[in-house]
Amino acid sequence: MDTWQRRTAYYLLALGGIMLGYALLYHWAMATYEGIDRTFLKSLQIVVETFTTTGFGSDASTWDTWQTNLLVIVMDLTGVVLIFLALPVLLFPMFEETISTTPPTAVDGVENHVVICAYSTRIEMLIDELEVFDVPYVVLEPDRGRAAELIEDGVTAIHGDPESTETLEAANLESARALVADVDDSTNASIVLTAKAVASDVRCITFVEDPDIASYHRYAGADQVFSPRRLIGESLASKVTTGITAEVGDAVEIGEDFEIVELPILSDSELVGETIAESGIRERTGANVIGAWFRGEFTSPPSPDARLDEQTILLVAGHERQLEPLKEMTLSEKRRRRRGHVVVCGHGEVGSTVRERVSAEGIPCTTVDKEANGAVDIVGDVTEKDVLREAGVEDASTVILALSSDTMTIFAALVVRELNPDVEIIARADQTESVRKLYRAGADYVLALATVSGRMLASTIFEEDIISYDKQVEVVRFDAGSLVGETLTGADIRAETGCTVIAVERSGKVITDLSPDFEIRAGDDVIVAGPDENITDFAARYN
């Protein structure tokens, strides 16, 4: 029985009891104070008329004593209170349920889909990727109200317990290409056990917050177990070494000796203050600037008049011999002279991974955290100047913000930037909405946990289609689709979608030397780079 139905039953029982009580009291009052003897049914009729405000009939003229009149007044007030009480308790919930969305409990005719247990920000990113590749999915949501909200937001969802055999069967798990469990560490293991009982061959992918739990998920039958915080820690750590050396690291390899890489322009580098045209990047290095982030805003292609500063990140493609001199141009002489001193703020899964990777490279590292443990060097609040000074932020080459709260990360970025205007700030964000705020707060490079997790899932499901997932930009392989017969100039893909075709795979060979007149043929795969929303636009238009 639903909540409002139970309320209705209780209300009607209480109303009947109150009316019977008043009928008995009224019958006694009329006999005692007015001297009028009548049937109990007549007294009950008067009470009903009073409660329903339909009138009092002939009895109104017989109330001569103050006791009887007081009783009638109390009955009037009780009736009004009960009527107004019925509106929020009974009528409003009934109307709301009538007009609200009723979530389904099963899906029909869906095959080769992805069954997703629960909904989160990283699942939202996964759904974006699934829609890009036109892959069907269904979200299993145990909360009925939440399931209705998801459906109203355009998400394909059903209401049911993801740990239940009946729910997984209703989601047609036997015909699914994969199941993704993202509830919590213990529940995810339970879901996998149930899923394998329903469809032993289904591919099960789970998330773990605690990496030590991963082995239990594998015992339960999970095919892949992801710890996104460790992955993002490794990605952030890789930015430390690339920020103090001219070697091109952390690049996405597209073909033989052809790569795409993000290059932050550091303060005091020779490119700061110049426009893209004045920098002569193409003429001096041969590398192709296919996009750039200007204080968190991505532009592709960037205008030749766009001015570069210490918060610009270039997205460039080229051969290693072309990218290395460009990397040299983006480095800061001050930071290279300071190389080796890194401050890590936060020692959770992300921070500990960063410390492990940075220390393995032989770079001195100082860790700051509120809680003391064996690996924390300084115990304190990272938003306090004295704590950061003790950690050596004023002389550091890089500060990595690996905090669990985006609000704290943003505030810490402001404090660090005030203490050391030249330091490189690399930050982790939980929510994609915080990325732009962190850039405005002074961060040089930001990676969102939800973005990395969603892309990582999609990359696993699609195997080779998504080439990079731990970058701010996405590199994806598509079949040529409606681009067959078009030239790059004729299609004008950058203007239409904001994406850049960086290579074409033809008959097993990757072609990176693409002239404006290059024609795309049937059977080609195009390799495209761009932010998530631009990739979605590309898929909708051409794929």
XYZ file of C-alpha atoms in Angstrom:
543
model
C 0.000 0.000 0.000
C 1.384 3.439 -0.959
C 1.990 6.110 1.681
C -0.933 8.302 0.650
C -3.270 5.303 0.617
C -2.269 4.434 4.168
C -2.814 8.043 5.164
C -6.262 7.974 3.593
C -7.210 4.839 5.523
C -5.997 6.319 8.827
C -7.776 9.608 8.084
C -11.107 7.925 7.349
C -10.885 5.781 10.483
C -10.097 8.843 12.602
C -12.884 10.871 10.942
C -15.442 8.123 11.577
C -14.407 7.832 15.199
C -14.572 11.600 15.776
C -18.024 11.877 14.151
C -19.399 8.999 16.216
C -17.984 10.589 19.365
C -19.569 13.958 18.543
C -22.900 12.240 17.697
C -22.969 10.587 21.121
C -22.057 13.860 22.829
C -24.656 15.834 20.843
C -27.364 13.259 21.569
C -26.597 13.518 25.296
C -26.446 17.363 25.245
C -29.812 17.713 23.498
C -31.439 15.409 26.046
C -29.688 16.909 29.080
C -29.626 20.662 28.339
C -32.452 21.188 25.827
C -34.815 18.467 27.074
C -35.346 17.096 23.591
C -35.395 13.351 23.122
C -34.503 12.181 19.601
C -33.072 9.174 17.844
C -29.310 8.638 17.689
C -29.537 8.571 13.879
C -30.948 12.117 13.931
C -28.041 13.282 16.127
C -25.551 11.653 13.753
C -27.219 13.443 10.826
C -26.758 16.821 12.556
C -23.055 16.076 13.171
C -22.539 15.101 9.493
C -24.268 18.289 8.350
C -22.050 20.317 10.678
C -18.788 18.670 9.529
C -19.688 18.997 5.862
C -20.874 22.616 6.308
C -24.167 21.811 4.557
C -26.339 23.373 7.303
C -28.085 22.372 10.529
C -31.699 21.955 9.423
C -34.439 22.414 11.962
C -32.204 21.895 15.030
C -30.655 25.371 14.803
C -33.666 26.951 16.555
C -33.573 24.514 19.471
C -30.161 25.464 20.852
C -31.101 27.690 23.774
C -28.432 26.830 26.368
C -24.854 27.989 26.256
C -23.588 24.430 26.699
C -25.222 23.220 23.487
C -24.124 26.297 21.526
C -20.520 25.804 22.717
C -20.639 22.184 21.591
C -21.843 23.227 18.121
C -19.080 25.851 17.866
C -16.436 23.223 18.706
C -17.976 20.878 16.109
C -17.829 23.663 13.474
C -14.156 24.335 14.162
C -13.323 20.607 14.159
C -15.018 20.177 10.784
C -13.062 23.053 9.236
C -9.746 21.730 10.610
C -10.437 18.237 9.278
C -11.311 19.609 5.814
C -8.097 21.633 5.550
C -6.099 18.720 6.967
C -7.437 16.498 4.201
C -5.972 18.710 1.450
C -2.235 18.149 2.088
C -2.667 14.663 3.547
C -5.027 13.171 0.965
C -5.927 15.271 -2.033
C -2.551 16.787 -2.928
C -0.678 13.430 -2.853
C -3.497 11.840 -4.863
C -3.346 14.538 -7.539
C 0.482 14.419 -7.567
C 0.470 10.655 -8.090
C -2.142 10.971 -10.813
C -0.106 13.437 -12.885
C 3.396 12.162 -11.994
C 5.464 9.757 -14.078
C 5.102 6.129 -13.103
C 8.473 4.446 -13.734
C 8.339 1.108 -15.556
C 9.638 -2.040 -13.928
C 10.835 -3.774 -17.098
C 12.135 -3.104 -20.615
C 10.951 -4.765 -23.789
C 12.763 -5.496 -27.028
C 16.166 -4.140 -25.953
C 19.260 -6.109 -26.921
C 23.018 -5.559 -26.923
C 22.489 -2.850 -24.330
C 24.288 -1.792 -21.155
C 22.588 -2.424 -17.815
C 23.605 0.273 -15.318
C 22.986 -0.214 -11.610
C 22.332 3.170 -9.941
C 22.948 6.691 -11.253
C 25.843 9.036 -10.463
C 27.883 11.799 -12.080
C 30.280 9.313 -13.662
C 27.327 7.288 -14.942
C 26.005 10.502 -16.462
C 29.292 10.803 -18.377
C 29.030 7.149 -19.436
C 25.519 7.704 -20.757
C 26.777 10.643 -22.814
C 29.363 8.311 -24.387
C 26.787 5.578 -24.999
C 24.518 8.042 -26.760
C 27.418 9.199 -28.945
C 27.828 5.621 -30.197
C 24.059 4.989 -30.284
C 24.293 2.135 -27.771
C 21.069 1.439 -25.815
C 21.167 1.308 -22.025
C 18.875 1.035 -19.026
C 19.459 2.367 -15.512
C 18.180 0.286 -12.579
C 17.110 2.617 -9.797
C 15.804 1.197 -6.482
C 14.173 4.473 -5.414
C 10.821 4.939 -7.158
C 10.832 8.738 -6.955
C 14.394 8.956 -8.242
C 13.538 6.615 -11.125
C 10.632 8.881 -12.079
C 12.920 11.924 -12.003
C 15.449 10.199 -14.271
C 12.738 9.334 -16.790
C 11.481 12.917 -16.776
C 15.084 14.021 -17.465
C 15.220 11.777 -20.532
C 17.200 8.909 -18.984
C 16.079 5.361 -19.817
C 15.402 3.863 -16.397
C 13.324 1.236 -14.631
C 12.382 0.941 -10.979
C 13.717 -2.102 -9.161
C 16.316 -3.530 -6.802
C 19.554 -4.173 -8.757
C 20.426 -6.986 -6.324
C 17.214 -8.792 -7.249
C 17.104 -11.588 -9.824
C 13.664 -10.426 -10.957
C 14.897 -6.887 -11.660
C 17.910 -8.050 -13.675
C 15.706 -10.407 -15.669
C 13.258 -7.546 -16.271
C 16.203 -5.516 -17.615
C 16.824 -8.318 -20.145
C 20.319 -8.909 -18.770
C 20.742 -12.119 -20.780
C 20.776 -10.037 -24.006
C 22.981 -7.217 -22.617
C 26.525 -6.491 -23.754
C 27.625 -5.428 -20.252
C 26.532 -4.624 -16.713
C 27.970 -1.680 -14.775
C 27.636 -1.595 -10.969
C 28.224 1.759 -9.270
C 26.359 1.731 -5.944
C 28.934 1.060 -3.210
C 31.733 -1.441 -2.672
C 29.681 -4.129 -0.896
C 26.507 -3.719 -2.950
C 28.452 -3.855 -6.216
C 29.816 -7.294 -5.282
C 26.310 -8.510 -4.458
C 25.008 -7.225 -7.795
C 27.727 -9.123 -9.676
C 26.844 -12.379 -7.892
C 23.196 -11.944 -8.851
C 24.083 -10.952 -12.425
C 26.248 -14.021 -12.961
C 23.400 -16.200 -11.671
C 21.031 -14.628 -14.210
C 23.463 -14.504 -17.158
C 26.792 -16.197 -16.572
C 28.343 -14.827 -19.785
C 27.462 -11.166 -19.259
C 30.417 -8.819 -18.871
C 30.385 -7.226 -15.399
C 32.233 -3.986 -14.634
C 32.391 -2.537 -11.122
C 33.802 0.486 -9.328
C 35.588 0.381 -5.985
C 36.369 3.269 -3.688
C 38.768 1.126 -1.658
C 41.300 -0.636 -3.948
C 41.761 -3.377 -1.326
C 38.177 -4.478 -2.058
C 38.893 -5.096 -5.754
C 39.905 -8.732 -5.220
C 36.522 -9.515 -3.640
C 34.745 -8.098 -6.668
C 36.820 -10.392 -8.874
C 35.968 -13.370 -6.646
C 32.305 -12.434 -7.094
C 32.758 -12.639 -10.864
C 33.520 -9.084 -11.980
C 35.378 -8.991 -15.290
C 36.824 -5.487 -14.765
C 37.213 -3.584 -11.499
C 38.080 0.088 -11.677
C 39.550 2.404 -9.086
C 39.212 5.796 -10.808
C 40.865 7.703 -7.992
C 44.082 5.755 -8.489
C 43.929 6.381 -12.234
C 43.414 10.112 -11.805
C 46.273 10.157 -9.276
C 48.589 8.603 -11.846
C 47.433 11.100 -14.486
C 48.053 14.077 -12.198
C 51.465 12.723 -11.203
C 52.460 12.425 -14.859
C 51.864 16.172 -15.234
C 54.548 16.847 -12.626
C 57.361 15.219 -14.579
C 56.221 16.677 -17.906
C 56.130 20.120 -16.334
C 59.833 20.142 -15.517
C 61.332 18.347 -18.506
C 61.363 18.951 -22.220
C 60.501 15.331 -22.949
C 56.991 14.813 -24.310
C 55.232 12.455 -21.921
C 51.620 11.465 -21.341
C 50.810 11.742 -25.060
C 48.135 9.844 -26.965
C 49.708 7.830 -29.750
C 47.604 7.920 -32.912
C 49.921 6.274 -35.409
C 53.550 5.442 -35.801
C 55.495 8.382 -34.325
C 52.400 10.621 -34.407
C 50.905 11.868 -31.163
C 48.380 14.264 -29.692
C 49.258 15.951 -26.414
C 48.102 18.657 -24.023
C 50.808 21.234 -23.274
C 50.154 23.752 -20.469
C 51.946 27.047 -21.034
C 53.775 27.807 -17.835
C 54.352 31.266 -16.433
C 57.661 32.824 -17.513
C 57.767 30.649 -20.659
C 58.692 32.346 -23.917
C 55.121 31.979 -25.254
C 53.404 33.963 -22.485
C 52.045 37.253 -23.795
C 52.255 36.313 -27.475
C 49.389 35.596 -29.817
C 49.274 32.257 -31.605
C 50.249 34.026 -34.828
C 53.176 35.816 -33.162
C 54.412 32.590 -31.526
C 55.070 30.977 -34.921
C 54.450 27.509 -33.466
C 53.616 25.935 -36.812
C 56.533 27.565 -38.622
C 59.110 26.911 -35.883
C 58.180 23.338 -34.928
C 55.874 21.901 -37.584
C 53.348 20.897 -34.868
C 49.692 21.651 -35.465
C 47.694 23.508 -32.792
C 44.254 21.956 -33.100
C 42.699 23.543 -30.017
C 43.377 25.412 -26.799
C 41.863 26.035 -23.369
C 41.800 29.671 -22.399
C 41.001 29.797 -18.645
C 38.872 26.678 -18.889
C 37.122 27.545 -22.172
C 37.996 25.263 -25.082
C 38.344 26.755 -28.579
C 38.975 24.802 -31.772
C 40.597 26.101 -33.809
C 41.958 28.980 -31.714
C 42.070 32.359 -33.377
C 45.512 33.482 -34.624
C 44.938 36.620 -32.521
C 44.262 34.639 -29.341
C 46.778 35.659 -26.693
C 48.586 32.983 -24.717
C 49.072 33.216 -20.952
C 50.034 31.005 -18.016
C 46.520 29.510 -17.900
C 46.468 28.436 -21.550
C 46.662 24.746 -22.426
C 47.479 23.901 -26.034
C 46.119 20.797 -27.721
C 48.685 19.935 -30.372
C 49.316 17.090 -32.785
C 52.505 16.113 -34.548
C 55.485 13.829 -34.684
C 57.677 13.523 -31.601
C 60.475 15.480 -33.287
C 57.987 18.350 -33.736
C 56.437 18.199 -30.270
C 59.683 18.203 -28.285
C 60.826 21.702 -29.361
C 57.295 22.990 -28.772
C 57.334 21.491 -25.276
C 60.604 23.337 -24.682
C 58.897 26.593 -25.641
C 56.090 26.076 -23.074
C 58.377 25.494 -20.085
C 59.312 28.011 -17.435
C 62.967 28.665 -16.737
C 62.147 29.440 -13.107
C 60.376 26.134 -12.617
C 63.103 24.141 -14.282
C 65.650 25.698 -11.929
C 63.399 24.702 -9.018
C 62.715 21.228 -10.370
C 62.185 18.514 -7.866
C 60.108 20.119 -5.114
C 56.477 19.025 -5.195
C 53.808 19.627 -2.554
C 50.850 17.212 -2.496
C 47.788 18.498 -0.631
C 45.635 15.581 0.496
C 46.661 12.002 1.163
C 43.627 9.957 0.178
C 43.654 7.470 -2.680
C 44.489 10.193 -5.239
C 47.126 11.929 -3.129
C 48.867 8.730 -2.052
C 49.041 7.593 -5.684
C 50.558 10.928 -6.705
C 53.162 10.708 -3.941
C 54.033 7.148 -4.914
C 54.519 8.043 -8.593
C 56.419 11.288 -7.966
C 58.735 9.668 -5.414
C 59.425 6.839 -7.862
C 60.774 9.468 -10.275
C 63.239 10.637 -7.614
C 61.476 13.979 -7.075
C 61.331 15.261 -3.461
C 57.742 15.380 -2.286
C 56.035 16.937 0.742
C 52.550 15.713 1.678
C 50.045 17.770 3.672
C 46.853 16.357 5.177
C 44.524 17.008 8.097
C 45.011 13.494 9.431
C 48.342 12.101 10.516
C 49.681 8.838 9.196
C 53.097 7.456 8.326
C 53.295 9.084 4.877
C 52.015 12.573 5.807
C 54.833 15.061 6.383
C 52.805 18.024 7.616
C 49.501 17.728 9.490
C 47.216 20.712 9.017
C 44.593 22.529 7.002
C 45.779 23.147 3.418
C 43.757 26.359 3.239
C 45.876 27.960 5.989
C 48.891 29.978 4.865
C 51.116 28.936 7.766
C 50.598 25.255 6.966
C 51.404 25.807 3.284
C 54.473 27.871 4.137
C 55.706 25.059 6.398
C 55.231 22.658 3.479
C 57.425 24.890 1.309
C 54.791 26.073 -1.176
C 56.593 29.398 -1.653
C 59.621 27.574 -3.113
C 57.840 24.639 -4.770
C 57.765 24.014 -8.499
C 54.404 22.231 -8.397
C 51.477 21.931 -6.008
C 49.012 19.087 -6.539
C 45.582 19.535 -4.962
C 44.167 16.064 -4.319
C 41.382 16.972 -1.896
C 38.035 15.198 -1.633
C 35.976 18.420 -1.566
C 35.783 20.652 -4.637
C 34.983 23.649 -2.441
C 38.153 23.101 -0.417
C 40.171 22.557 -3.600
C 38.983 25.866 -5.075
C 39.798 27.767 -1.888
C 43.191 26.059 -1.557
C 44.019 27.040 -5.155
C 43.345 30.690 -4.295
C 45.590 30.546 -1.220
C 48.417 28.733 -3.031
C 48.323 31.172 -5.953
C 48.581 34.122 -3.554
C 51.577 32.584 -1.773
C 53.405 31.661 -4.975
C 52.228 33.308 -8.227
C 54.726 31.254 -10.282
C 53.989 27.780 -8.939
C 52.260 25.223 -11.161
C 48.928 24.130 -9.651
C 47.541 20.771 -10.751
C 44.115 19.920 -9.333
C 41.643 17.063 -9.134
C 37.915 17.879 -9.275
C 35.081 15.561 -8.341
C 32.435 17.347 -10.415
C 32.822 18.616 -13.979
C 31.060 21.838 -12.948
C 34.034 22.705 -10.724
C 36.629 22.605 -13.509
C 36.073 26.164 -14.752
C 35.964 27.505 -11.195
C 39.353 25.946 -10.496
C 40.860 27.529 -13.595
C 39.504 30.908 -12.498
C 40.964 30.283 -9.033
C 44.432 29.920 -10.570
C 44.873 26.210 -11.356
C 47.061 25.389 -14.361
C 45.642 21.948 -15.056
C 42.412 20.316 -13.828
C 41.141 16.780 -14.332
C 37.580 15.821 -13.312
C 37.042 12.451 -11.639
C 33.570 12.032 -13.142
C 34.884 12.668 -16.661
C 37.744 10.184 -16.332
C 35.460 7.519 -14.807
C 32.775 7.871 -17.471
C 35.261 7.740 -20.344
C 37.107 4.828 -18.756
C 33.879 2.833 -18.603
C 32.994 3.682 -22.193
C 36.526 2.847 -23.336
C 36.203 -0.592 -21.726
C 32.781 -1.249 -23.246
C 33.766 -0.068 -26.739
C 37.334 -1.398 -26.469
C 39.285 0.591 -29.114
C 36.783 3.280 -30.103
C 37.749 5.724 -27.327
C 41.497 6.257 -27.506
C 41.982 8.561 -24.505
C 39.997 8.994 -21.302
C 42.369 10.617 -18.808
C 42.737 13.919 -20.672
C 40.700 17.085 -20.802
C 40.053 16.331 -24.458
C 38.606 13.133 -25.880
C 40.144 11.268 -28.817
C 37.655 8.934 -30.498
C 37.664 6.699 -33.571
C 34.509 6.775 -35.736
C 33.623 5.103 -38.994
C 33.406 7.630 -41.840
C 29.608 7.628 -41.929
C 28.166 10.461 -43.998
C 31.649 11.949 -44.513
C 32.351 9.444 -47.293
C 33.139 11.352 -50.479
C 33.747 14.627 -48.623
C 37.021 16.508 -48.462
C 38.181 18.029 -45.182
C 37.729 21.498 -46.648
C 34.286 20.721 -48.016
C 33.009 19.167 -44.792
C 34.417 22.045 -42.681
C 34.244 19.820 -39.625
C 35.884 22.277 -37.236
C 33.371 25.003 -37.994
C 30.407 22.626 -37.843
C 31.265 20.689 -34.677
C 34.364 22.171 -33.007
C 36.176 18.837 -33.473
C 39.365 18.236 -35.421
C 40.111 15.249 -37.630
C 43.705 14.449 -36.692
C 44.130 11.197 -38.634
C 42.372 8.747 -40.931
C 42.808 4.986 -40.714
C 42.611 3.370 -44.150
C 43.222 -0.311 -44.877
C 45.063 -0.760 -41.567
C 47.355 2.260 -42.062
C 47.072 5.523 -40.137
C 47.326 8.609 -42.362
C 48.335 11.726 -40.434
C 49.437 13.988 -43.296
C 45.981 15.339 -44.146
C 45.809 18.107 -46.724
C 42.694 20.311 -47.037
C 41.767 18.381 -50.203
C 42.069 14.965 -48.547
C 38.989 12.917 -49.486
C 37.432 10.446 -47.077
C 36.542 7.096 -48.626
C 34.198 4.258 -47.791
C 35.730 1.977 -45.164
C 37.817 4.754 -43.611
C 37.881 5.391 -39.879
C 38.329 9.000 -38.815
C 40.159 9.808 -35.578
C 38.665 12.914 -34.006
C 39.732 15.077 -31.061
C 37.584 17.487 -29.081
C 35.762 18.076 -25.780
C 32.905 15.755 -24.834
C 30.076 17.982 -26.064
C 31.807 18.566 -29.411
C 32.361 14.836 -29.870
C 28.633 14.368 -29.296
C 27.887 16.969 -31.971
C 30.218 15.206 -34.399
C 28.546 11.832 -33.830
C 25.070 13.290 -34.249
C 25.978 15.036 -37.498
C 28.170 12.496 -39.302
C 27.965 9.129 -37.566
